[in-house]
């Protein structure tokens, strides 16, 4: 296992370099002038060129990339072109809001997906399976922004049960107030994750119920529920571990649309603001940070494989 971790950490270096190179090239190829986005329209061209020179945007692209990569490796992701604040500080300030929202949504989705997927797979083609499949297909097909707007309309505007915007009520600071504001965006994200997780668990349950060890357990007199939760569940959770590892990157960028609809002050809304303002350092910083989290998530998934199934560890 130690050799696996060392090898994967060494593989991270070229992967991060490739991701940073592609992201920088795409950002530079995007249309528009970032300098003109925060300047008044009647400013003289000489002043524009002076500002562009001070920001280093008049240098060749490879020089800008080399300087940015050198600073990024030391933990300095640069300064925002719009508000002139450090990019690293902006990401770290908004990380708890996004990580809390996405973490709660993923945890809720996993807790609901396990019993629903096991029930659907063990009752194949019955009404339980058809009902769960219908819910999963709807959750996969419905766009997140449309589902978020529906939630705001029904639960905030019509019912007046929950707040629709922001993370705090003006004049109120407390955990209860944050939870109330987070219920709607967390529910929208949980539905999207739940729809995918249920399909994986259902498929794994159907294939595992055909294995010989299940028939042996029935022969020993074990009940259906005992077999599902004590034996089958260990095997069907392996693909979920992969999905959770891939969701590490989404802890940063997965709530872009949802945070924008609900005005949640997280990294997703920060990224949307940066895209609208052509704030290149913020866009690159968020992309690089989310890529690093995704790589770490895949490494953690490989480590968890060894604990979930010792045969994988032995083979490696």
Rosetta silent file (secondary structure, phi, psi, omega in degrees, C-alpha in Angstrom):
SEQUENCE: XXXXXXXXXXXXXXXXXXXXXXXXXXXXXXXXXXXXXXXXXXXXXXXXXXXXXXXXXXXXXXXXXXXXXXXXXXXXXXXXXXXXXXXXXXXXXXXXXXXXXXXXXXXXXXXXXXXXXXXXXXXXXXXXXXXXXXXXXXXXXXXXXXXXXXXXXXXXXXXXXXXXXXXXXXXXXXXXXXXXXXXXXXXXXXXXXXXXXXXXXXXXXXXXXXXXXXXXXXXXXXXXXXXXXXXXXXXXXXXXXXXXXXXXXXXXXXXXXXXXXXXXXXXXXXXXXXXXXXXXXXXXXXXXXXXXXXXXXXXXXXXXXXXXXXXXXXXX
SCORE:     score description
SCORE:     0.000 S_00000001
   1 L     0.000  -38.343  179.063    0.000    0.000    0.000 S_00000001
   2 H   -64.267  -38.986  178.184    2.862    2.357    0.786 S_00000001
   3 H   -65.038  -37.645  177.821    4.371    1.709   -2.630 S_00000001
   4 H   -62.983  -44.050 -178.985    1.015    2.441   -4.256 S_00000001
   5 H   -63.824  -43.274 -179.924    0.706    5.771   -2.433 S_00000001
   6 H   -63.767  -43.163 -179.710    4.228    6.831   -3.400 S_00000001
   7 H   -63.718  -41.965 -179.840    3.665    5.875   -7.035 S_00000001
   8 H   -68.311  -35.666  177.150    0.371    7.756   -7.227 S_00000001
   9 H   -65.918  -37.400  176.636    1.895   10.846   -5.618 S_00000001
  10 H   -67.868  -34.160  177.393    4.676   10.813   -8.210 S_00000001
  11 H   -69.683  -19.629 -179.700    2.072   10.509  -10.965 S_00000001
  12 H   -65.311  -32.594 -174.725    0.383   13.624   -9.604 S_00000001
  13 H   -61.744  -55.184  178.409    3.239   15.881  -10.762 S_00000001
  14 H   -66.313  -29.702  179.495    2.832   15.410  -14.561 S_00000001
  15 H   -66.764  -44.850  178.013   -0.945   15.335  -14.221 S_00000001
  16 H   -63.400  -40.893  178.539   -1.041   18.703  -12.440 S_00000001
  17 H   -61.803  -44.251 -179.850    1.381   20.134  -15.007 S_00000001
  18 H   -65.400  -43.537  179.449   -0.773   18.927  -17.911 S_00000001
  19 H   -62.038  -44.710 -179.894   -3.991   20.235  -16.329 S_00000001
  20 H   -63.719  -38.145 -179.839   -2.421   23.633  -15.646 S_00000001
  21 H   -66.434  -45.493 -179.824   -1.093   23.861  -19.206 S_00000001
  22 H   -65.255  -44.145 -179.334   -4.435   23.012  -20.801 S_00000001
  23 H   -63.693  -41.952  179.670   -6.390   25.352  -18.524 S_00000001
  24 H   -64.485  -41.454  179.453   -3.998   28.229  -19.140 S_00000001
  25 H   -64.599  -41.011  179.811   -4.172   27.704  -22.907 S_00000001
  26 H   -66.747  -40.137  179.657   -7.984   27.618  -22.882 S_00000001
  27 H   -65.832  -42.298  179.642   -8.210   30.752  -20.740 S_00000001
  28 H   -68.577  -28.411  179.900   -5.813   32.659  -22.993 S_00000001
  29 H   -81.523   -9.938 -179.328   -7.730   31.515  -26.077 S_00000001
  30 L   -67.584  142.872  179.313  -11.033   32.803  -24.683 S_00000001
  31 L   -71.527  155.834  178.023  -12.378   35.943  -26.411 S_00000001
  32 L   107.553  157.856  179.310  -12.406   39.280  -24.641 S_00000001
  33 L  -113.303  114.370 -177.433   -9.947   41.580  -22.915 S_00000001
  34 L   -64.256  -25.742 -178.911   -9.825   41.171  -19.121 S_00000001
  35 L   -68.585  -39.767 -175.967   -8.420   44.672  -18.660 S_00000001
  36 H   -74.481  -12.124 -177.852  -11.395   46.365  -20.293 S_00000001
  37 H   -72.529  -25.385 -178.407  -13.908   44.517  -18.081 S_00000001
  38 H  -117.716   16.044  177.910  -13.137   46.637  -14.994 S_00000001
  39 L  -112.070  151.064  176.495  -12.198   49.952  -16.664 S_00000001
  40 L   -65.913  152.282 -173.915  -14.516   52.803  -17.660 S_00000001
  41 L   -69.573  -21.494 -175.419  -15.338   52.910  -21.390 S_00000001
  42 L   -96.461   15.743 -179.944  -13.895   56.404  -21.977 S_00000001
  43 L   -74.207  148.038 -177.666  -10.379   55.653  -20.711 S_00000001
  44 L   -73.099  152.979 -179.061   -7.497   56.419  -23.063 S_00000001
  45 H   -64.525  -33.963  179.285   -5.723   53.619  -24.903 S_00000001
  46 H   -63.802  -37.906  177.147   -2.384   54.643  -23.404 S_00000001
  47 H   -67.795  -35.685  177.757   -3.762   54.109  -19.904 S_00000001
  48 H   -63.712  -44.207 -179.959   -5.097   50.702  -20.939 S_00000001
  49 H   -66.186  -35.454  178.344   -1.683   49.656  -22.223 S_00000001
  50 H   -65.224  -42.940  178.652   -0.030   50.927  -19.039 S_00000001
  51 H   -65.772  -41.086  178.734   -2.396   48.866  -16.875 S_00000001
  52 H   -62.625  -36.614  178.013   -1.886   45.822  -19.094 S_00000001
  53 H   -68.476  -40.484  179.546    1.887   46.228  -18.702 S_00000001
  54 H   -65.102  -32.562  178.583    1.620   46.530  -14.918 S_00000001
  55 L   -83.392   -7.780 -179.206   -0.416   43.312  -14.801 S_00000001
  56 L    78.187   15.981 -177.545    2.073   41.523  -17.064 S_00000001
  57 L   -84.093   -4.947  177.805   -0.564   40.787  -19.701 S_00000001
  58 L   -91.848   -1.429  179.053    1.544   42.263  -22.515 S_00000001
  59 L   -82.572  160.840  176.973    4.179   39.533  -22.175 S_00000001
  60 L   -58.947  154.427 -174.655    4.214   36.397  -24.367 S_00000001
  61 H   -61.078  -39.525 -177.600    1.887   33.617  -23.275 S_00000001
  62 H   -68.813  -30.549  176.486    4.698   31.199  -22.383 S_00000001
  63 H   -69.986  -43.359  177.133    6.320   33.809  -20.130 S_00000001
  64 H   -61.295  -40.563 -179.808    3.012   34.449  -18.344 S_00000001
  65 H   -66.500  -42.713 -179.254    2.501   30.700  -17.904 S_00000001
  66 H   -62.609  -41.655  179.066    6.010   30.145  -16.525 S_00000001
  67 H   -67.369  -42.744 -179.698    5.597   32.943  -13.983 S_00000001
  68 H   -65.272  -42.235 -179.885    2.132   31.776  -12.958 S_00000001
  69 H   -65.426  -39.316  179.170    3.221   28.146  -12.600 S_00000001
  70 H   -62.845  -44.223  178.574    6.256   29.131  -10.519 S_00000001
  71 H   -68.445  -36.043 -178.637    4.110   31.160   -8.144 S_00000001
  72 H   -65.892  -37.465  179.730    1.419   28.458   -8.009 S_00000001
  73 H   -64.906  -23.822  177.436    3.914   25.810   -6.934 S_00000001
  74 L   -91.733    4.163  178.930    4.761   27.980   -3.944 S_00000001
  75 L    94.311   -0.893  179.746    1.079   28.301   -2.996 S_00000001
  76 L  -100.311  107.490 -178.959    0.567   31.761   -4.489 S_00000001
  77 L   -89.379   11.328  176.836   -2.195   31.618   -7.120 S_00000001
  78 L    93.954 -169.611 -178.660   -1.886   35.306   -7.944 S_00000001
  79 E  -121.627  145.684  179.239   -4.219   38.250   -7.451 S_00000001
  80 L   -65.203  139.070  177.576   -7.681   38.834   -8.814 S_00000001
  81 L   -75.569  -18.570 -175.415   -7.842   41.275  -11.710 S_00000001
  82 L   -92.984  -54.319 -176.615  -11.186   42.606  -10.485 S_00000001
  83 L  -107.434    0.023  175.103  -10.875   43.084   -6.713 S_00000001
  84 L    58.567   29.849  175.625   -7.049   42.762   -6.429 S_00000001
  85 L  -101.556  153.147  178.514   -7.350   40.244   -3.584 S_00000001
  86 E   -61.034  134.989 -178.390   -5.200   37.088   -3.324 S_00000001
  87 H   -65.856  -41.051 -179.470   -6.805   34.185   -5.172 S_00000001
  88 H   -59.643  -42.071 -179.909   -5.715   31.664   -2.539 S_00000001
  89 H   -65.892  -40.167  179.416   -7.404   33.681    0.214 S_00000001
  90 H   -64.126  -41.258  179.695  -10.643   33.972   -1.755 S_00000001
  91 H   -66.696  -45.168 -178.539  -10.750   30.217   -2.388 S_00000001
  92 H   -67.814  -33.274  178.012   -9.974   29.317    1.222 S_00000001
  93 H   -67.136  -34.434 -177.282  -12.537   31.814    2.538 S_00000001
  94 H   -95.741   -8.787 -178.153  -15.298   30.284    0.413 S_00000001
  95 H   -61.679  -43.276 -179.682  -14.182   26.666    0.702 S_00000001
  96 H   -59.135  -38.167 -179.393  -16.062   25.909    3.969 S_00000001
  97 H   -64.976  -45.575 -179.477  -19.391   27.024    2.477 S_00000001
  98 H   -71.645  -43.571 -179.269  -19.010   24.866   -0.649 S_00000001
  99 H   -64.243  -38.840  177.319  -17.447   21.890    1.143 S_00000001
 100 H   -64.953  -43.166  179.686  -20.178   21.904    3.783 S_00000001
 101 H   -65.495  -49.275 -178.123  -22.937   22.078    1.184 S_00000001
 102 H   -70.019  -37.841  178.439  -21.468   19.414   -1.088 S_00000001
 103 H   -63.013  -42.633  177.759  -20.395   17.182    1.803 S_00000001
 104 H   -65.196  -39.663 -179.757  -23.887   17.215    3.291 S_00000001
 105 H   -65.922  -43.593 -179.999  -25.443   16.510   -0.116 S_00000001
 106 H   -66.637  -43.611  179.058  -23.120   13.571   -0.847 S_00000001
 107 H   -61.577  -43.740  178.459  -23.567   12.088    2.645 S_00000001
 108 H   -63.609  -40.008  179.885  -27.367   12.354    2.370 S_00000001
 109 H   -65.018  -41.296 -179.734  -27.297   10.802   -1.091 S_00000001
 110 H   -67.116  -43.388 -178.813  -25.196    7.830    0.044 S_00000001
 111 H   -63.094  -33.763  178.868  -27.337    7.192    3.133 S_00000001
 112 H   -84.952  -31.440 -175.519  -30.491    7.116    0.992 S_00000001
 113 H   -70.941  -33.402 -177.253  -28.982    5.317   -2.005 S_00000001
 114 H   -63.307  -55.584  178.969  -27.841    2.239   -0.064 S_00000001
 115 H   -66.648  -37.435 -179.637  -31.281    1.050    1.174 S_00000001
 116 H   -67.371  -42.602  179.022  -33.070    2.184   -2.004 S_00000001
 117 H   -66.764  -40.518  177.256  -30.553    0.482   -4.307 S_00000001
 118 H   -65.494  -40.444  178.870  -30.565   -2.720   -2.281 S_00000001
 119 H   -65.980  -40.743 -179.755  -34.371   -2.766   -2.211 S_00000001
 120 H   -68.058  -43.309 -178.806  -34.615   -2.161   -5.957 S_00000001
 121 H   -68.505  -34.489 -179.506  -31.995   -4.774   -6.844 S_00000001
 122 H   -80.742  -12.528  177.450  -33.458   -7.443   -4.559 S_00000001
 123 L  -122.333   52.605 -174.334  -36.975   -6.850   -5.944 S_00000001
 124 L   -59.075  132.995  177.909  -36.102   -6.721   -9.604 S_00000001
 125 L    67.304    9.944  173.799  -39.012   -5.850  -11.939 S_00000001
 126 L   -94.901  178.949 -174.023  -41.386   -5.455   -8.999 S_00000001
 127 H   -64.442  -31.423  177.813  -43.185   -2.257   -8.042 S_00000001
 128 H   -65.136  -45.304  179.489  -40.385   -1.191   -5.679 S_00000001
 129 H   -62.831  -43.503 -178.978  -37.812   -1.530   -8.432 S_00000001
 130 H   -66.162  -38.176  179.541  -39.969    0.348  -10.943 S_00000001
 131 H   -67.136  -43.888  179.521  -40.652    3.166   -8.479 S_00000001
 132 H   -66.078  -40.481  178.046  -36.972    3.587   -7.599 S_00000001
 133 H   -63.163  -40.613  178.492  -36.000    3.458  -11.282 S_00000001
 134 H   -61.273  -44.675  177.919  -38.581    6.100  -12.129 S_00000001
 135 H   -62.568  -41.157 -178.950  -37.200    8.397   -9.436 S_00000001
 136 H   -66.041  -42.624  179.775  -33.622    7.773  -10.638 S_00000001
 137 H   -64.687  -39.466  178.196  -34.450    8.505  -14.270 S_00000001
 138 H   -64.951  -43.780 -179.742  -36.234   11.722  -13.310 S_00000001
 139 H   -64.086  -35.257  178.852  -33.315   12.823  -11.139 S_00000001
 140 H   -73.907  -36.097 -172.257  -30.808   12.161  -13.909 S_00000001
 141 H   -82.636  -32.907 -174.874  -32.878   13.842  -16.624 S_00000001
 142 L   -74.881  128.298  176.176  -34.026   17.018  -14.859 S_00000001
 143 L   -64.377  144.925 -176.312  -31.534   19.924  -15.124 S_00000001
 144 H   -64.034  -40.052 -176.672  -30.266   21.144  -11.788 S_00000001
 145 H   -66.220  -35.854  179.365  -31.062   24.804  -12.422 S_00000001
 146 H   -70.256  -40.887  177.062  -34.676   23.997  -13.298 S_00000001
 147 H   -63.868  -38.970  178.394  -35.062   21.789  -10.220 S_00000001
 148 H   -64.750  -41.395  178.354  -33.568   24.540   -8.067 S_00000001
 149 H   -64.244  -39.419  177.237  -35.999   27.113   -9.470 S_00000001
 150 H   -62.106  -43.272  179.209  -38.915   24.748   -8.763 S_00000001
 151 H   -62.273  -42.302  178.662  -37.764   24.302   -5.163 S_00000001
 152 H   -63.359  -42.491 -176.731  -37.490   28.050   -4.695 S_00000001
 153 H   -64.966  -46.838 -174.533  -40.944   28.617   -6.183 S_00000001
 154 H   -78.816  -49.043 -170.861  -42.771   25.983   -4.121 S_00000001
 155 H   -87.044  -20.479 -179.732  -40.948   25.952   -0.788 S_00000001
 156 H  -106.415  -50.170 -175.136  -39.981   29.631   -0.546 S_00000001
 157 H   -80.071  -46.795 -176.720  -42.426   31.703   -2.565 S_00000001
 158 H   -80.782  -53.528 -174.095  -45.598   29.613   -2.247 S_00000001
 159 L   -85.766  -25.198 -177.064  -45.197   27.799    1.076 S_00000001
 160 L    58.989   35.903  179.968  -42.874   30.284    2.840 S_00000001
 161 L   -87.273  -40.829 -172.184  -41.229   27.357    4.618 S_00000001
 162 L  -132.473  151.076  175.125  -37.576   27.955    3.828 S_00000001
 163 L   -70.153  153.509 -173.328  -35.374   30.890    2.771 S_00000001
 164 L  -106.726  -23.051 -172.444  -34.400   30.962   -0.874 S_00000001
 165 L  -130.880  150.616  172.654  -31.227   33.048   -1.077 S_00000001
 166 L    78.535 -175.190 -179.073  -27.923   33.415    0.721 S_00000001
 167 L  -115.783  -21.093 -179.263  -26.370   31.588    3.632 S_00000001
 168 L  -135.284  150.333  168.157  -27.422   33.861    6.505 S_00000001
 169 L   -85.097  138.628 -177.665  -30.405   35.996    7.382 S_00000001
 170 L   -59.878  126.027 -179.923  -29.475   39.627    7.908 S_00000001
 171 L    89.267   -4.022  179.789  -28.987   40.205   11.624 S_00000001
 172 L  -121.137  135.877  176.446  -28.924   36.498   12.462 S_00000001
 173 L  -139.116  114.802 -179.823  -25.853   34.340   12.991 S_00000001
 174 L  -179.711  162.846 -177.521  -26.224   30.768   14.116 S_00000001
 175 H   -66.684  -36.581 -178.747  -26.092   27.153   13.020 S_00000001
 176 H   -63.378  -41.554  179.635  -29.876   26.828   12.816 S_00000001
 177 H   -65.541  -39.494  178.200  -30.120   29.748   10.402 S_00000001
 178 H   -65.697  -40.671  179.425  -27.365   28.281    8.192 S_00000001
 179 H   -63.162  -42.069  178.850  -29.101   24.884    8.157 S_00000001
 180 H   -61.620  -41.566  178.747  -32.392   26.484    7.096 S_00000001
 181 H   -70.617  -25.404 -176.590  -30.682   28.275    4.221 S_00000001
 182 H   -90.783   -7.566 -176.380  -28.838   25.111    3.197 S_00000001
 183 H   -63.386  -47.870 -176.684  -31.806   22.725    3.061 S_00000001
 184 H   -66.199  -53.617  178.594  -32.952   23.685   -0.449 S_00000001
 185 H   -62.894  -34.794  178.242  -29.549   23.711   -2.229 S_00000001
 186 H   -65.985  -39.466  179.523  -28.481   20.573   -0.347 S_00000001
 187 H   -66.018  -40.800  179.009  -31.673   18.768   -1.397 S_00000001
 188 H   -62.367  -46.105  179.719  -31.195   19.721   -5.055 S_00000001
 189 H   -67.361  -39.100 -179.517  -27.614   18.435   -5.074 S_00000001
 190 H   -63.304  -37.109  178.831  -28.529   15.298   -3.109 S_00000001
 191 H   -63.891  -40.901  179.740  -31.185   14.369   -5.687 S_00000001
 192 H   -66.186  -42.397  177.898  -28.642   14.577   -8.510 S_00000001
 193 H   -69.228  -42.007 -177.017  -26.105   12.415   -6.636 S_00000001
 194 H   -60.188  -39.044 -178.681  -28.768    9.999   -5.365 S_00000001
 195 H   -60.999  -39.549  179.147  -30.036    9.244   -8.863 S_00000001
 196 H   -75.452  -43.773 -177.852  -26.598    8.043   -9.989 S_00000001
 197 H   -62.596  -39.936 -179.277  -25.708    6.175   -6.802 S_00000001
 198 H   -61.899  -40.271 -179.364  -28.993    4.246   -6.771 S_00000001
 199 H   -64.037  -41.364  179.159  -28.415    2.962  -10.289 S_00000001
 200 H   -65.987  -45.383 -178.428  -24.933    1.665   -9.420 S_00000001
 201 H   -66.982  -40.161  177.895  -26.068   -0.020   -6.207 S_00000001
 202 H   -60.960  -47.018  179.888  -29.094   -1.588   -7.903 S_00000001
 203 H   -62.627  -41.796  178.546  -26.953   -3.020  -10.712 S_00000001
 204 H   -66.583  -36.047  178.899  -24.383   -4.355   -8.240 S_00000001
 205 H   -65.093  -42.100  179.711  -27.080   -5.936   -6.080 S_00000001
 206 H   -62.309  -42.613 -179.671  -28.598   -7.774   -9.046 S_00000001
 207 H   -71.093  -36.085 -178.656  -25.222   -9.214  -10.080 S_00000001
 208 H   -71.676  -32.046  179.904  -24.233  -10.156   -6.508 S_00000001
 209 L   -67.889  -12.800  176.710  -27.491  -11.994   -5.835 S_00000001
 210 L   -90.333   -6.139 -177.316  -26.525  -14.418   -8.607 S_00000001
 211 L   -75.539  159.304 -176.281  -23.259  -15.387   -6.891 S_00000001
 212 H   -67.927  -33.501 -176.163  -22.777  -18.756   -5.188 S_00000001
 213 H   -64.937  -27.358  177.450  -22.104  -17.319   -1.744 S_00000001
 214 H   -67.597  -43.929  178.481  -25.645  -15.915   -1.638 S_00000001
 215 H   -64.875  -34.029  177.840  -27.133  -19.350   -2.279 S_00000001
 216 H   -66.078  -40.625  178.082  -24.883  -20.808    0.409 S_00000001
 217 H   -64.740  -38.829  175.204  -26.136  -18.232    2.904 S_00000001
 218 H   -62.522  -38.537 -179.970  -29.722  -19.105    2.022 S_00000001
 219 H   -65.961  -31.697  177.299  -28.848  -22.779    2.574 S_00000001
 220 L   -78.578   -4.327  177.332  -27.512  -21.947    6.042 S_00000001
 221 L    94.516   12.599  178.773  -30.838  -20.326    6.860 S_00000001
 222 L   -71.585  144.993  178.650  -29.857  -16.659    6.621 S_00000001
 223 L   -80.297  166.753 -177.700  -32.675  -14.221    5.941 S_00000001
 224 H   -63.874  -44.088 -179.565  -32.893  -11.927    2.935 S_00000001
 225 H   -64.744  -39.516  178.655  -32.242   -8.771    4.926 S_00000001
 226 H   -63.503  -42.485  179.729  -29.212  -10.307    6.632 S_00000001
 227 H   -64.539  -41.203 -177.453  -27.714  -11.356    3.306 S_00000001
 228 H   -65.857  -50.765 -172.016  -28.288   -7.939    1.766 S_00000001
 229 H   -87.402  -18.645 -178.791  -26.847   -5.784    4.526 S_00000001
 230 H  -100.028  -28.960 -174.643  -24.144   -8.132    5.842 S_00000001
 231 H  -118.782  -52.508 -175.366  -22.770   -9.688    2.654 S_00000001
 232 H   -67.901  -39.632 -174.655  -24.059   -8.079   -0.540 S_00000001
 233 H   -60.313  -34.186 -179.973  -23.645   -4.485    0.614 S_00000001
 234 H   -61.959  -34.044 -177.632  -19.871   -4.857    1.043 S_00000001
 235 H   -83.451  -36.271 -176.676  -19.498   -5.713   -2.639 S_00000001
 236 H   -76.921  -13.894  179.592  -21.921   -3.195   -4.115 S_00000001
 237 L   -81.262  -10.276 -179.984  -20.238   -0.306   -2.278 S_00000001
 238 H   -60.335  -47.689  176.180  -17.008   -0.655   -4.291 S_00000001
 239 H   -65.395  -27.757  177.421  -18.247    1.450   -7.250 S_00000001
 240 H   -66.604  -34.217  176.374  -19.628    3.984   -4.778 S_00000001
 241 H   -61.658  -41.054  176.821  -16.105    4.391   -3.384 S_00000001
 242 H   -61.934  -45.105 -179.809  -14.962    5.285   -6.902 S_00000001
 243 H   -64.096  -37.783  178.172  -17.767    7.802   -7.287 S_00000001
 244 H   -66.734  -37.664  176.297  -16.955    9.357   -3.925 S_00000001
 245 H   -63.904  -40.584  177.827  -13.308    9.698   -4.940 S_00000001
 246 H   -71.446  -19.072  179.847  -14.324   11.411   -8.161 S_00000001
 247 L   -80.249   -7.573  179.196  -16.635   13.676   -6.158 S_00000001
 248 L   -61.016  -40.896  176.714  -13.689   15.261   -4.345 S_00000001
 249 L   -65.203  -31.678  179.564  -13.229   17.679   -7.232 S_00000001
 250 H   -73.363  -13.414  173.719  -16.925   18.455   -7.122 S_00000001
 251 H   -60.863  -21.529  179.628  -16.531   19.620   -3.541 S_00000001
 252 H  -102.951  -47.498 -171.003  -15.185   22.784   -5.176 S_00000001
 253 H  -110.356   -5.145 -173.028  -16.857   23.090   -8.570 S_00000001
 254 L   -72.986  -15.168 -176.239  -19.840   20.752   -8.406 S_00000001
 255 L  -109.344   28.209 -176.668  -22.245   23.349   -7.008 S_00000001
 256 H   -61.314  -52.677 -177.659  -21.646   26.126   -9.548 S_00000001
 257 H   -66.882  -45.511 -177.925  -25.179   26.169  -10.923 S_00000001
 258 H   -64.176  -42.916  178.857  -26.838   25.493   -7.571 S_00000001
 259 H   -65.013  -33.414  179.110  -24.822   28.133   -5.735 S_00000001
 260 H   -68.371  -43.098 -179.208  -25.651   30.657   -8.443 S_00000001
 261 H   -65.334  -43.005 -175.822  -29.406   30.008   -8.220 S_00000001
 262 H   -93.506    5.065 -178.871  -29.474   30.117   -4.425 S_00000001
 263 L    53.475   40.308  178.953  -26.830   32.879   -4.084 S_00000001
 264 L   -79.406  126.158 -172.983  -24.791   30.571   -1.864 S_00000001
 265 L   -78.078   63.211 -179.323  -21.446   32.289   -1.066 S_00000001
 266 L  -114.041 -168.378 -177.700  -19.221   29.405   -2.125 S_00000001
 267 H   -70.689  -29.737  178.814  -16.517   28.723   -4.669 S_00000001
 268 H   -61.754  -47.710  177.640  -19.076   27.970   -7.374 S_00000001
 269 H   -66.805  -33.419  174.790  -20.528   31.469   -7.283 S_00000001
 270 H   -62.399  -40.872  178.078  -16.984   32.864   -7.106 S_00000001
 271 H   -65.340  -40.620  178.209  -16.151   30.968  -10.290 S_00000001
 272 H   -63.723  -40.661  176.807  -19.230   32.280  -12.103 S_00000001
 273 H   -63.812  -39.048  179.170  -18.314   35.844  -11.134 S_00000001
 274 H   -66.956  -37.937  179.154  -14.768   35.272  -12.365 S_00000001
 275 H   -66.415  -42.950  179.686  -15.986   33.908  -15.700 S_00000001
 276 H   -65.389  -33.023 -178.954  -18.293   36.880  -16.260 S_00000001
 277 L   -96.356    7.608 -178.004  -15.479   39.301  -15.408 S_00000001
 278 L    52.023   42.141  179.594  -12.740   37.401  -17.294 S_00000001
 279 L   -84.438   85.581 -171.954  -10.823   37.173  -14.035 S_00000001
 280 H   -58.417  -46.746 -179.040   -8.158   34.786  -15.309 S_00000001
 281 H   -59.021  -38.910  179.941   -6.198   34.223  -12.052 S_00000001
 282 H   -68.386  -41.692  178.995   -9.358   33.233  -10.159 S_00000001
 283 H   -61.646  -46.010 -179.656  -10.493   30.882  -12.948 S_00000001
 284 H   -66.531  -39.530 -179.805   -7.081   29.213  -13.101 S_00000001
 285 H   -63.864  -44.131  179.169   -6.824   28.986   -9.328 S_00000001
 286 H   -65.637  -41.708 -179.706  -10.214   27.300   -8.925 S_00000001
 287 H   -64.430  -44.508 -179.787   -9.510   24.879  -11.776 S_00000001
 288 H   -65.947  -40.544 -179.298   -6.092   23.915  -10.422 S_00000001
 289 H   -65.938  -43.533  179.129   -7.405   23.521   -6.877 S_00000001
 290 H   -67.574  -35.374  176.995  -10.331   21.314   -7.952 S_00000001
 291 H   -64.871  -40.016  178.116   -8.023   19.170  -10.112 S_00000001
 292 H   -64.427  -40.206  177.713   -5.726   18.600   -7.154 S_00000001
 293 H   -65.297  -36.936  178.533   -8.681   17.559   -4.997 S_00000001
 294 H   -64.245  -41.860  178.429   -9.837   15.147   -7.704 S_00000001
 295 H   -64.942  -42.427  177.829   -6.426   13.481   -7.830 S_00000001
 296 H   -63.879  -38.812  178.555   -6.350   13.208   -4.034 S_00000001
 297 H   -62.538  -41.021  177.006   -9.864   11.754   -4.093 S_00000001
 298 H   -64.973  -36.339  176.926   -8.839    9.031   -6.536 S_00000001
 299 H   -65.615  -43.169  177.899   -5.870    8.178   -4.324 S_00000001
 300 H   -64.068  -35.079  177.396   -8.134    7.908   -1.280 S_00000001
 301 H   -63.817  -41.125  177.794  -10.503    5.690   -3.287 S_00000001
 302 H   -64.027  -38.295  179.050   -7.641    3.310   -4.084 S_00000001
 303 H   -67.315  -41.879 -179.873   -6.667    3.181   -0.421 S_00000001
 304 H   -66.590  -28.071  175.975  -10.254    2.507    0.654 S_00000001
 305 H   -56.101  -41.805 -177.888  -10.456   -0.344   -1.855 S_00000001
 306 H   -63.994  -31.876  178.076   -7.866   -2.205    0.203 S_00000001
 307 H   -81.096  -35.578 -178.571   -9.972   -1.885    3.342 S_00000001
 308 H   -73.833  -35.580 -178.905  -13.281   -2.670    1.623 S_00000001
 309 L  -140.693  100.715 -177.178  -11.972   -5.740   -0.216 S_00000001
 310 H   -60.471  -21.501  179.383   -8.650   -7.272    0.995 S_00000001
 311 H   -64.700  -34.035  176.862   -8.397   -9.273   -2.244 S_00000001
 312 H   -65.741  -42.081  178.490   -7.694   -6.070   -4.182 S_00000001
 313 H   -62.647  -41.294 -179.807   -4.917   -5.173   -1.763 S_00000001
 314 H   -65.715  -41.323 -179.906   -3.392   -8.643   -2.094 S_00000001
 315 H   -63.184  -42.292  179.883   -3.501   -8.517   -5.895 S_00000001
 316 L   -68.444    0.000    0.000   -1.782   -5.150   -5.987 S_00000001
